[in-house]
Coordinates of C-alpha atoms and ligand atoms in Angstrom, one line a residue:
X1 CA 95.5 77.4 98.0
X2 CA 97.6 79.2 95.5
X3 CA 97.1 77.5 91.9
X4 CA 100.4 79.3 90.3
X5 CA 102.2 77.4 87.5
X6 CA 105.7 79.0 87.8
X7 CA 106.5 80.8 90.8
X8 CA 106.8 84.7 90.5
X9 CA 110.2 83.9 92.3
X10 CA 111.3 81.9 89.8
X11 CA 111.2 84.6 87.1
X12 CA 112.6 87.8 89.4
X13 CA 115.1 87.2 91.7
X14 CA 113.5 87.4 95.3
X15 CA 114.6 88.5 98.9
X16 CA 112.8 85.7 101.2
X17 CA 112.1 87.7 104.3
X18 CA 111.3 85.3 106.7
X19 CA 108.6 86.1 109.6
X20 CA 109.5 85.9 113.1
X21 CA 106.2 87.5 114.0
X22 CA 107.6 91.2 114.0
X23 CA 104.7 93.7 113.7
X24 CA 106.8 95.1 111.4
X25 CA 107.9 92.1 109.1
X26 CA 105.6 93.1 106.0
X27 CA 107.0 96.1 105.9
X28 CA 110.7 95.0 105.0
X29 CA 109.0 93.0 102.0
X30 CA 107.4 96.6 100.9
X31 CA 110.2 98.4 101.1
X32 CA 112.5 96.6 99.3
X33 CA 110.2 96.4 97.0
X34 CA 109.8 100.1 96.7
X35 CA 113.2 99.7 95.3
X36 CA 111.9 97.4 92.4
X37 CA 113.8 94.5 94.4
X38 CA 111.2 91.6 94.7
X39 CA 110.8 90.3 97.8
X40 CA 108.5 87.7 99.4
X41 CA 107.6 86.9 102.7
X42 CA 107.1 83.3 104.5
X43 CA 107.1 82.1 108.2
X44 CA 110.0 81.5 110.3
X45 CA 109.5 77.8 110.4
X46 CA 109.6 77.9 106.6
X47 CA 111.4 74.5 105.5
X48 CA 114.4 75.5 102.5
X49 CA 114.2 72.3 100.9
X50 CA 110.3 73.1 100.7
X51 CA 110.5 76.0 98.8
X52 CA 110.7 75.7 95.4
X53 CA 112.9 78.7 94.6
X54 CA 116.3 79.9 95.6
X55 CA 116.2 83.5 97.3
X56 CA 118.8 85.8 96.0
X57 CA 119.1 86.8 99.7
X58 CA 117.5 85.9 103.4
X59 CA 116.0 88.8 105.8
X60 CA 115.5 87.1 109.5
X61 CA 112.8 89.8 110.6
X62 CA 112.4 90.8 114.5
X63 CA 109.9 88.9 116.8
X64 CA 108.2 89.0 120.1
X65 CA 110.1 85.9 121.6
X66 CA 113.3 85.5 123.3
X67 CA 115.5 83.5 121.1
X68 CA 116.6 81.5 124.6
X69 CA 113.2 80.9 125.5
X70 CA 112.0 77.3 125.6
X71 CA 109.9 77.2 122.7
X72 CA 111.3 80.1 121.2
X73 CA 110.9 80.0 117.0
X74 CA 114.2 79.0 115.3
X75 CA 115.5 79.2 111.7
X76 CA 116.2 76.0 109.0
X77 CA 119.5 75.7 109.6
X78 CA 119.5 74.7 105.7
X79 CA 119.6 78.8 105.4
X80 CA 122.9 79.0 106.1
X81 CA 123.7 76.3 103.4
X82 CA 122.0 78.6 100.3
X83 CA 125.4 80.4 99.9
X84 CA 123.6 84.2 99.6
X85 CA 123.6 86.7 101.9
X86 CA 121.7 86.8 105.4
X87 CA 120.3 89.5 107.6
X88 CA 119.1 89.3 110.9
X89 CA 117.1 92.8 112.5
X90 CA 116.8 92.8 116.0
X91 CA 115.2 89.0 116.8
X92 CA 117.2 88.2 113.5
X93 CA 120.4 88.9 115.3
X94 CA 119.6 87.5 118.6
X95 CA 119.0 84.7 116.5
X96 CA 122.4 84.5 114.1
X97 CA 124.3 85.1 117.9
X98 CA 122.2 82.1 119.2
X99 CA 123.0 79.9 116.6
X100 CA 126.9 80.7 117.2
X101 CA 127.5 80.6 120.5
X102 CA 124.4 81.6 122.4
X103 CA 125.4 84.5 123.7
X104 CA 121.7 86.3 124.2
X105 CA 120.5 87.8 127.3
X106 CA 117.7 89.9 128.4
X107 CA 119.5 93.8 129.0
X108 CA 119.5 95.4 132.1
X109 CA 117.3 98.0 130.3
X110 CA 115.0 97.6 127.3
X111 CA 115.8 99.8 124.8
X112 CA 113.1 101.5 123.2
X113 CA 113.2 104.4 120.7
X114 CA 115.6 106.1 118.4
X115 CA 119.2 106.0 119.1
X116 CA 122.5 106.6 116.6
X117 CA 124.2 104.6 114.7
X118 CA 128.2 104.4 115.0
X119 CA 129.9 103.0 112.0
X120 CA 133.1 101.2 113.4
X121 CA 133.6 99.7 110.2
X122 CA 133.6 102.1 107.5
X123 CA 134.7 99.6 104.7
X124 CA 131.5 97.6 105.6
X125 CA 129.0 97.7 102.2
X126 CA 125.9 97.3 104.8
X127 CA 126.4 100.8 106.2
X128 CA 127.7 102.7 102.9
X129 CA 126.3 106.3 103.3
X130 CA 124.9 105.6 106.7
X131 CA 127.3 106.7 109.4
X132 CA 125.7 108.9 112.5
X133 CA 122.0 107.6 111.0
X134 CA 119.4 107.8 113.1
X135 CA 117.9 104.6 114.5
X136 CA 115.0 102.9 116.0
X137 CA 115.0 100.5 118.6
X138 CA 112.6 97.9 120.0
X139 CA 114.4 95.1 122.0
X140 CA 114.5 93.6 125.9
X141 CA 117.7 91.1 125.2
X142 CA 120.7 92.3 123.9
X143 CA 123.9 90.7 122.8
X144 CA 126.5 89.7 125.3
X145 CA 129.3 88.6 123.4
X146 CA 130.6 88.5 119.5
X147 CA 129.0 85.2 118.0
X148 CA 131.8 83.3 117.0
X149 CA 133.3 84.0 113.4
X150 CA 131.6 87.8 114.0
X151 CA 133.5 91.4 114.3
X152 CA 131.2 94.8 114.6
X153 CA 130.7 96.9 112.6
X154 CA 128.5 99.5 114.1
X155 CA 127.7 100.7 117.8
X156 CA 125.1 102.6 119.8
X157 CA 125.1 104.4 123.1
X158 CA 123.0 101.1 124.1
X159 CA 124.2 98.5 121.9
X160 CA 127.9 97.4 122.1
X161 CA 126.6 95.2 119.0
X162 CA 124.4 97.7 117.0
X163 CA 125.8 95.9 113.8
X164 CA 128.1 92.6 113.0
X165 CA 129.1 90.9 110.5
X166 CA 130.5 87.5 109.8
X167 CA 134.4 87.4 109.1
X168 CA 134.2 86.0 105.7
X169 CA 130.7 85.2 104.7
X170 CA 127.9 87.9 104.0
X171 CA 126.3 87.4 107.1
X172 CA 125.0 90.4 109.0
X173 CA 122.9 91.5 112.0
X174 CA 121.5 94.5 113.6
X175 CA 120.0 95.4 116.7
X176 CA 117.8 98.4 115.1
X177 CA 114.3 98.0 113.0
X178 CA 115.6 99.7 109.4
X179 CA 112.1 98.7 107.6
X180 CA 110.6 101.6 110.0
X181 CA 110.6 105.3 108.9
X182 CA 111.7 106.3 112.4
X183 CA 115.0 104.9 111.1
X184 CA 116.0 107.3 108.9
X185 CA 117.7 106.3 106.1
X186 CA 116.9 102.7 107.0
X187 CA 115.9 102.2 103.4
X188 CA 119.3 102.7 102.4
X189 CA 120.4 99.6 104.3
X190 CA 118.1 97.5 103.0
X191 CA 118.7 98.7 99.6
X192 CA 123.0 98.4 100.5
X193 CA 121.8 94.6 101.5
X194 CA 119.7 93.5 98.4
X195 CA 121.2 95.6 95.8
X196 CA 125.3 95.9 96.7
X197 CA 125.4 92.7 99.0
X198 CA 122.9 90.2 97.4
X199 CA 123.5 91.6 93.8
X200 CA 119.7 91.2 93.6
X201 CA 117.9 92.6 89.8
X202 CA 116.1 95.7 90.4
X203 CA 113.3 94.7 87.8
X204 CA 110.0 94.0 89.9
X205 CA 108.0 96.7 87.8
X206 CA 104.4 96.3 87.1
X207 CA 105.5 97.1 83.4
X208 CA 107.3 93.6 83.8
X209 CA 105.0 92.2 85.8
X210 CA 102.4 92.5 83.3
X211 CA 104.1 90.0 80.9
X212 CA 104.8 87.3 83.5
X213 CA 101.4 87.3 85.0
X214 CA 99.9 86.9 81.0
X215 CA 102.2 84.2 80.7
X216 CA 101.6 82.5 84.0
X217 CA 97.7 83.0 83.5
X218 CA 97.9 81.5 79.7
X219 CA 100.0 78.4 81.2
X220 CA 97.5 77.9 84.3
X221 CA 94.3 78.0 82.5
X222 CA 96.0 75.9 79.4
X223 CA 93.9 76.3 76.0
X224 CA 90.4 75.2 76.1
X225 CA 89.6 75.9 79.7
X226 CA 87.1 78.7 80.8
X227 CA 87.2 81.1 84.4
X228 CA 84.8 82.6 85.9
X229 CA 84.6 86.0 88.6
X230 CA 82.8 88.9 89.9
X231 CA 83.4 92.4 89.4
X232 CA 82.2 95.2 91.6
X233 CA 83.1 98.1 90.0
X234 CA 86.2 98.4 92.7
X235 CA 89.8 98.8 91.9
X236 CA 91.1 95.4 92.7
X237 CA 88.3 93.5 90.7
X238 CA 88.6 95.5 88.0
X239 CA 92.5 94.8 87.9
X240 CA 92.2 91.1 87.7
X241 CA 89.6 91.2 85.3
X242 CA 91.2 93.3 83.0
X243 CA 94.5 91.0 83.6
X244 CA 92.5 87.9 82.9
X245 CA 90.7 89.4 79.8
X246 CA 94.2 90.2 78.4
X247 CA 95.6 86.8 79.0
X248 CA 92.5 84.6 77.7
X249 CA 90.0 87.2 76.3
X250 CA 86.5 86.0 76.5
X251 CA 87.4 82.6 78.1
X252 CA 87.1 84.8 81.4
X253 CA 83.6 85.8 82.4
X254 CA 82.7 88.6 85.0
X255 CA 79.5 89.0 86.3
X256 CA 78.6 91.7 88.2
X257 CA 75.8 91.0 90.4
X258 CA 73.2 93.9 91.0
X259 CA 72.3 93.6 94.2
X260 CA 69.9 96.5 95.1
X261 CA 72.6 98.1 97.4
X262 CA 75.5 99.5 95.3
X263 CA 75.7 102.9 94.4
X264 CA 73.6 105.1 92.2
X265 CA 73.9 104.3 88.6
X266 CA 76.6 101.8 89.3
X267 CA 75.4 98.6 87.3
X268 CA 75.4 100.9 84.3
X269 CA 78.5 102.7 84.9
X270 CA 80.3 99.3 85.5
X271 CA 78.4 97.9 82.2
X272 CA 79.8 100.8 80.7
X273 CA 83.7 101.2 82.1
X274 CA 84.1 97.2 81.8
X275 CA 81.9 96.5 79.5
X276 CA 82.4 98.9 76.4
X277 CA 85.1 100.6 77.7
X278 CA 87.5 97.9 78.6
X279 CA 86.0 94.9 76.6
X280 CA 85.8 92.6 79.7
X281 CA 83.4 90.1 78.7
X282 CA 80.3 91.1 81.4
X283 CA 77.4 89.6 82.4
X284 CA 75.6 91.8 84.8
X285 CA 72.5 90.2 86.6
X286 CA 69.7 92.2 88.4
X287 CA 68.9 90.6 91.7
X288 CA 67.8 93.4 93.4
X289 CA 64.6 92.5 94.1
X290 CA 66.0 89.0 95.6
X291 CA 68.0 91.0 97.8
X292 CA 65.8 93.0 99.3
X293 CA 62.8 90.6 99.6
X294 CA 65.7 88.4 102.1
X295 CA 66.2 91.7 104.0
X296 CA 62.5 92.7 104.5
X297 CA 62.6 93.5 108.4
X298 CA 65.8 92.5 109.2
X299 CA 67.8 95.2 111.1
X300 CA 71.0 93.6 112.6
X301 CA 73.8 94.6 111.2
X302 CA 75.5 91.2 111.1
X303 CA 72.4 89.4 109.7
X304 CA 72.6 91.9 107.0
X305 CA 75.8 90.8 106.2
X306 CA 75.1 87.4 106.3
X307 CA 72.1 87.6 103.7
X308 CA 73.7 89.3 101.3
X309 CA 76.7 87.3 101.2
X310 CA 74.7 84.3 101.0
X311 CA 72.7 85.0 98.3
X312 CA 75.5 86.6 96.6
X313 CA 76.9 83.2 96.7
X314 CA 73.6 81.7 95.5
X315 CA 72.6 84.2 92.5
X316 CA 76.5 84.1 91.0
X317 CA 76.0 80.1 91.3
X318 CA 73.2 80.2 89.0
X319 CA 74.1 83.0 86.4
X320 CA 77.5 80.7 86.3
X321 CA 75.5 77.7 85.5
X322 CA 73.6 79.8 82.6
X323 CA 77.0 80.6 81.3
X324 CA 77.8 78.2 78.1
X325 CA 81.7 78.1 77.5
X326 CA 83.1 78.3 74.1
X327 CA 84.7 75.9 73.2
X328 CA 82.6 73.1 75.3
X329 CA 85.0 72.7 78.0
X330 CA 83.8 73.3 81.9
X331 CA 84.2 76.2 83.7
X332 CA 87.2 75.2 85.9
X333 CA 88.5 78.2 87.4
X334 CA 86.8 81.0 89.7
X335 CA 89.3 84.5 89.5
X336 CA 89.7 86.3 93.3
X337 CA 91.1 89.5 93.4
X338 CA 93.1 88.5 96.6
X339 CA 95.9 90.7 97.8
X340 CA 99.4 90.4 99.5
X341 CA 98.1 91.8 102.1
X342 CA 95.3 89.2 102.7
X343 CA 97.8 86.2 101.8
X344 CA 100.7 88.2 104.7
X345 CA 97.7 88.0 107.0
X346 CA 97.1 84.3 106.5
X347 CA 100.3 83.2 106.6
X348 CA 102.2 85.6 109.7
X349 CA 103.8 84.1 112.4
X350 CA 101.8 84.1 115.3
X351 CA 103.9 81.5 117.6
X352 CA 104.2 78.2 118.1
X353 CA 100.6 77.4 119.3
X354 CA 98.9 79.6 117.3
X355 CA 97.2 78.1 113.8
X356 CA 97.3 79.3 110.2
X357 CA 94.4 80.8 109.1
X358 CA 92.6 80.6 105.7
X359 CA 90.3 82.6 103.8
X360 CA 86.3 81.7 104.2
X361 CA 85.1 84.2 101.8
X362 CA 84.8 82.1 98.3
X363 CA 84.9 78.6 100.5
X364 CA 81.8 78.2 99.6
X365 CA 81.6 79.0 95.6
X366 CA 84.8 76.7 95.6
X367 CA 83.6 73.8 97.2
X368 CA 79.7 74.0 95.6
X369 CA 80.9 74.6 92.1
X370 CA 83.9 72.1 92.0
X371 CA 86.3 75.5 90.9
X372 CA 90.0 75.9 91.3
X373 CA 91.1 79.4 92.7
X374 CA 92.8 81.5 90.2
X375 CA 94.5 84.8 91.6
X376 CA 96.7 87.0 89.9
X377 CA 96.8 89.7 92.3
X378 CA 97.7 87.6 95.3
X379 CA 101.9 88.9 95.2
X380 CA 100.7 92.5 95.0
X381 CA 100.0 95.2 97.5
X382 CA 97.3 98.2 96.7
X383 CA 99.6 100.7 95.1
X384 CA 101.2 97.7 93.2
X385 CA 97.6 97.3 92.0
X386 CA 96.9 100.9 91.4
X387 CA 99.7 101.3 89.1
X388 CA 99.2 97.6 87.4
X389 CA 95.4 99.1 86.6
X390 CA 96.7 102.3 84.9
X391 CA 99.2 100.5 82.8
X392 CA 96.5 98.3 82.0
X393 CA 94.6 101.5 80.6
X394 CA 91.8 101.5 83.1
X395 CA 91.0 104.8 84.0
X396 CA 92.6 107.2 87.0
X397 CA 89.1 107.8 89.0
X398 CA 88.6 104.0 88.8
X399 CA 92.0 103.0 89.8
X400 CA 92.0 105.3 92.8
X401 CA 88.3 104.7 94.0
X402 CA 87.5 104.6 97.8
X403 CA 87.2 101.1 99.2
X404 CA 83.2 100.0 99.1
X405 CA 81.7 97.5 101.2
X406 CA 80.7 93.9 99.8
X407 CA 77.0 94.6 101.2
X408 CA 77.0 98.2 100.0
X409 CA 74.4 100.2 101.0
X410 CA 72.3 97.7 103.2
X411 CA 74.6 98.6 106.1
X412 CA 74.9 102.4 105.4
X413 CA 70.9 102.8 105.5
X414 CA 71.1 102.2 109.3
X415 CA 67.8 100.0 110.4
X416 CA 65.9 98.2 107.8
X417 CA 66.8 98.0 104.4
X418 CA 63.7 99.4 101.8
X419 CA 64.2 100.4 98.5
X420 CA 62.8 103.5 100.2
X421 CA 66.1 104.0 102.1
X422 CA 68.4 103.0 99.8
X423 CA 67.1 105.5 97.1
X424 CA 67.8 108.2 100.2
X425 CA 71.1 107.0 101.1
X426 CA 72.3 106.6 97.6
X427 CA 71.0 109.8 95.9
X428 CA 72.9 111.9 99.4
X429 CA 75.7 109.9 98.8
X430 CA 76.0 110.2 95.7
X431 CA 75.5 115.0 95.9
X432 CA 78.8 114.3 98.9
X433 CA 80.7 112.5 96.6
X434 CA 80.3 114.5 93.7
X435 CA 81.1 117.8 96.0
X436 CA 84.2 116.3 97.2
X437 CA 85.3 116.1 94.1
X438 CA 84.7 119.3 92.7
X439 CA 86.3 120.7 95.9
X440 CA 89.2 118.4 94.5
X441 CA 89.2 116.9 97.4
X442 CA 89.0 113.3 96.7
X443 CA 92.4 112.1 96.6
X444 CA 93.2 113.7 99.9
X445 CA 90.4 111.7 101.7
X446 CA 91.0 107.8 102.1
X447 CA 86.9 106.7 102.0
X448 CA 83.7 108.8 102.4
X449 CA 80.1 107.8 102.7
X450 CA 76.6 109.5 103.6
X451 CA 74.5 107.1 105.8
X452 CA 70.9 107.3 106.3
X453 CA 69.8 107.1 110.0
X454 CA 66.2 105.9 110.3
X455 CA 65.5 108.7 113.0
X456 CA 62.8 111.8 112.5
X457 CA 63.5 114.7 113.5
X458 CA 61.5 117.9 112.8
X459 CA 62.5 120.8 110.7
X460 CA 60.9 123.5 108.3
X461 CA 60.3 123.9 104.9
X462 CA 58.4 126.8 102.8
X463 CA 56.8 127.4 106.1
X464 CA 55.6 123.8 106.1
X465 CA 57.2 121.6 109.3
X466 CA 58.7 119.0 108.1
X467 CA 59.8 115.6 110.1
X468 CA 62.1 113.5 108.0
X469 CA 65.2 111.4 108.3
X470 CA 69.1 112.4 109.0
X471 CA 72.0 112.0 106.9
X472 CA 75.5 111.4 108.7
X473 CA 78.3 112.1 106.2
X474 CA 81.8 110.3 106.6
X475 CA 85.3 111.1 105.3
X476 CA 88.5 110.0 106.9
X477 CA 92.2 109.7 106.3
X478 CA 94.1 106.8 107.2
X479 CA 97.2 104.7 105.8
X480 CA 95.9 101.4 106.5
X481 CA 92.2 101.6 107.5
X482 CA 93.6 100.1 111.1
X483 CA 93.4 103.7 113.1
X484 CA 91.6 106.5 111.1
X485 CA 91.0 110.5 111.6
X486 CA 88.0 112.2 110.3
X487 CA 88.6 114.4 107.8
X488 CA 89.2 118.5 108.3
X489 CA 86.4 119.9 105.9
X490 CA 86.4 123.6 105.9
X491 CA 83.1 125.0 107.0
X492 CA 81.7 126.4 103.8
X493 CA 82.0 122.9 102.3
X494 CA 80.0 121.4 104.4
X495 CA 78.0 124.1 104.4
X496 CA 77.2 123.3 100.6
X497 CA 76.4 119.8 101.0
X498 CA 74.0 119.6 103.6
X499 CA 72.0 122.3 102.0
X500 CA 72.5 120.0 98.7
X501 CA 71.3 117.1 100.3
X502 CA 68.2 118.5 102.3
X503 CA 66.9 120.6 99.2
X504 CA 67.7 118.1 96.5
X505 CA 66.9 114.7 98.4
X506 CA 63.4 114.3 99.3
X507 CA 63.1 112.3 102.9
X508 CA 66.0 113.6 104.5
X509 CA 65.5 117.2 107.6
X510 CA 69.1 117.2 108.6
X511 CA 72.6 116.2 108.1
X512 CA 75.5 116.0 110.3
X513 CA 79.6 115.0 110.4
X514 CA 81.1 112.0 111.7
X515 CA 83.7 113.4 114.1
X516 CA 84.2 110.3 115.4
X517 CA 88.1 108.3 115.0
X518 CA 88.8 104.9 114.6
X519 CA 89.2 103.8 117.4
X520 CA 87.2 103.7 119.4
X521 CA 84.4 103.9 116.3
X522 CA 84.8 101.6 113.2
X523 CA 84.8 102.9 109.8
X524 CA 81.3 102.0 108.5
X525 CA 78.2 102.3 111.0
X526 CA 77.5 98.9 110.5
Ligands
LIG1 N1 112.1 89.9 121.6 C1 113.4 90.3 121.3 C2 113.9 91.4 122.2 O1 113.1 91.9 123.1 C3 113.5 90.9 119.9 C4 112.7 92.1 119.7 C5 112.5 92.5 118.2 O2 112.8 91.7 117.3 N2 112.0 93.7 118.0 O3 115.0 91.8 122.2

């Protein structure tokens, strides 16, 4: 679905890492390019003469399968014939030994863990700085032989063929996973490979990226033509906005939709920050009483969900429709603030039976508004993002905000969703959120909420009983929002918001703290 003019491969020279269904696959793509070496990753069955670009250098990423297995993933052959560099980790290298000669087998042992490296070759420019490294392993089948054409160039306890390399061309493999941390200096490798071996450019900066992506925007869109997009108030929204307003100043429109569930004083704040501050051309639209006339009595979570995003889709249709474009020309292209991370997830390997999968979530304003998708985030991970933003002059709170949920508040007021509630849940949200930054604690903390549970419970104030609602406060710490930790408050700090909250808020007897991790709970309540 990508609508991109010129490739961001064509312009930096790019590492194709392709995907042999690895867990860890993504990462090799991240940490090469924490080295400012651009790198991009596509599925095993990727076809060369379908690409469009020439990599500067190949990665063959680990997998799940047995490279002798029946329908066991294979590489395009047509790799070999690029003339750069290739490197195979773990499945990789089981799969440059298949190819030459076939020599694979499962081991008598699986080999699971760290382990250390032995340089045999010390001339070799893979392992420069590297000997005695610590390594981690993940593999069942194990070489059994030298490929032919190969010599090696490193050992391990387990592995006879820890590293080899082709006699004459740079082609390498390894039986170790260097895109893990476990591996110690497993970024030097990869760095050895992209930088020494492929000669790749280190110049994937955001600094650089800035001007290609105006460019590439400006050549997309052509002269006349207008695009359309929301803005939440979030990091990533806020990135491509500003990106867009750069490239084609008021031909972009944002709208932020007021929904009657974002957070207090947000739709003036964002009218504010976007608005004023950084001259994003901003429509915001108060639907707040449509929003919370569909979710009168409804109290499952999912339904929640579903109405909000519905009408979402439905209000932004019509303020769209209201919107009259300069120059006469159509609106013709709708801006998502999509990530790599999204795009990785669509386009993984997941085997031979499984079926790509696509994003639903503008499907809908696409097809009922005839737009074409424009997203100029969609190479970029989050702290690619958070840097792009802060060159781009938006401010540091913004660009490191906690992650809010597209239907807000409606699924942190627990129950049904009143304006009632959402004035409770907002205003204690809004006390924690201050405190936890004045306890400088913000950037230590990956999100944090308050939600309102609709239960009474009895308590006393000024000698007067009083039975009101709870407040459950949430902080945790996570890398990836896949497994979290609550977060460590000291006592006194919690101390100070719940009295806060119970004196300042009116509705609310009691608050509590989450202990609860992820797994086995979720993030949000609902
Ligand atoms: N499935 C192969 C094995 O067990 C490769 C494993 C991997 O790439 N991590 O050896």
């Amino acid at each position: 679905m990508s609508s991109t003019v010129e490739q961001v491969s064509n312009v930096f020279d790019t590492i194709l890492v392709l995907d042999f269904g690895s867990q860890y696959s993504h990462l090799i793509t991240r940490r090469l390019r924490e080295f400012n070496v651009y790198a991009e990753m596509l599925p095993c069955t990727q076809k060369i003469s379908e690409l469009g670009w020439k990599p500067t250098g190949v990665i063959l990423s680990g997998g799940p399968y047995s490279v002798y297995a029946e329908d066991a993933p294979h590489v395009d052959l047509d790799v070999f014939k690029l003339g750069v560099p290739v490197l195979g980790i773990c499945y990789g290298m089981q799969e440059l030994a298949w190819i030459n000669g076939k020599q694979v087998a499962r081991g008598e042992k699986r080999e699971y863990g760290p382990a250390t490296l032995n340089v045999q070759d010390a001339s070799s420019p893979l392992f420069q700085g590297m000997d005695h490294s610590r390594v981690w392993m993940s593999h069942g089948d194990k070489l059994h032989g030298l490929p032919s054409g190969f010599k090696v160039i490193a050992t391990s306890d387990n592995s006879p063929f820890c590293g080899i390399a082709h006699e004459e061309k740079p082609i390498y493999g390894i039986q170790f996973h260097p895109e893990v941390t476990h591996s110690t200096q497993g970024k030097t490798l990869l760095k050895n490979f992209a930088v020494n071996i492929c000669r790749a450019n280190q110049n994937w900066t955001m600094e650089n990226f800035i001007d290609t992506e105006i460019k590439r925007i400006r050549e997309l869109v052509g002269p006349t033509a207008e695009v359309i997009g929301a803005v939440s108030g979030g990091v990533d929204s806020t990135v491509a906005a500003k990106l867009m307003t750069e490239a084609i100043g008021d031909r972009f429109h944002a709208i932020l939709v007021d929904n009657g569930v974002l957070r207090l004083n947000e739709a003036a704040n964002v009218k504010k920050t976007l608005g004023e501050g950084l001259q994003i051309n901003l429509t915001v639209v108060d639907a707040a009483d449509e929003f919370l006339d569909k979710l009168k009595g409804v109290t499952d979570p999912e339904k929640k969900r579903k109405i909000i995003g519905n009408t979402f889709i439905h209000v932004f249709e019509r303020e769209a429709a209201k919107i009259q474009p300069k120059g006469g020309d159509e609106i013709e292209f709708l801006l998502q603030g999509t990530l790599y991370p999204d795009v990785i997830e669509s386009i993984s390997f997941k085997g031979p039976s499984q079926t790509i999968k696509t994003h639903h979530n503008v499907g809908g304003l696409l097809e009922d508004m005839k737009l074409k998708l424009i997203e100029p985030l969609r190479e970029l991970f989050k702290d690619e993002v958070r840097h792009l933003g802060e060159l781009l002059g938006i401010s540091h709170e913004l660009v490191w905000r906690h992650p809010f949920p597209g239907p807000g508040i409606a699924i942190r007021v627990l129950g049904e969703v009143t304006r009632e509630q959402v004035e409770i849940a907002r205003k204690a949200d809004f006390i924690y959120i201050e405190e936890i930054r004045n306890a400088g604690l913000y950037n230590k903390i990956s999100q944090a909420f308050a939600c309102l549970l609709p239960v009474k419970s009895v308590g006393v104030m000024g000698d007067q009983r009083t039975y009101e609602q709870v407040i459950a406060l949430r902080a945790i710490e996570t890398t990836d929002f896949m497994t979290a930790d609550w977060f460590p408050f000291e006592h006194d700090f919690l101390k100070k918001v719940a009295s806060r909250i119970v004196n300042e808020v009116d509705g609310v007897a009691r608050v509590t703290y989450d202990i609860t991790s992820k797994p086995p709970a979720t993030v949000e309540w609902e």
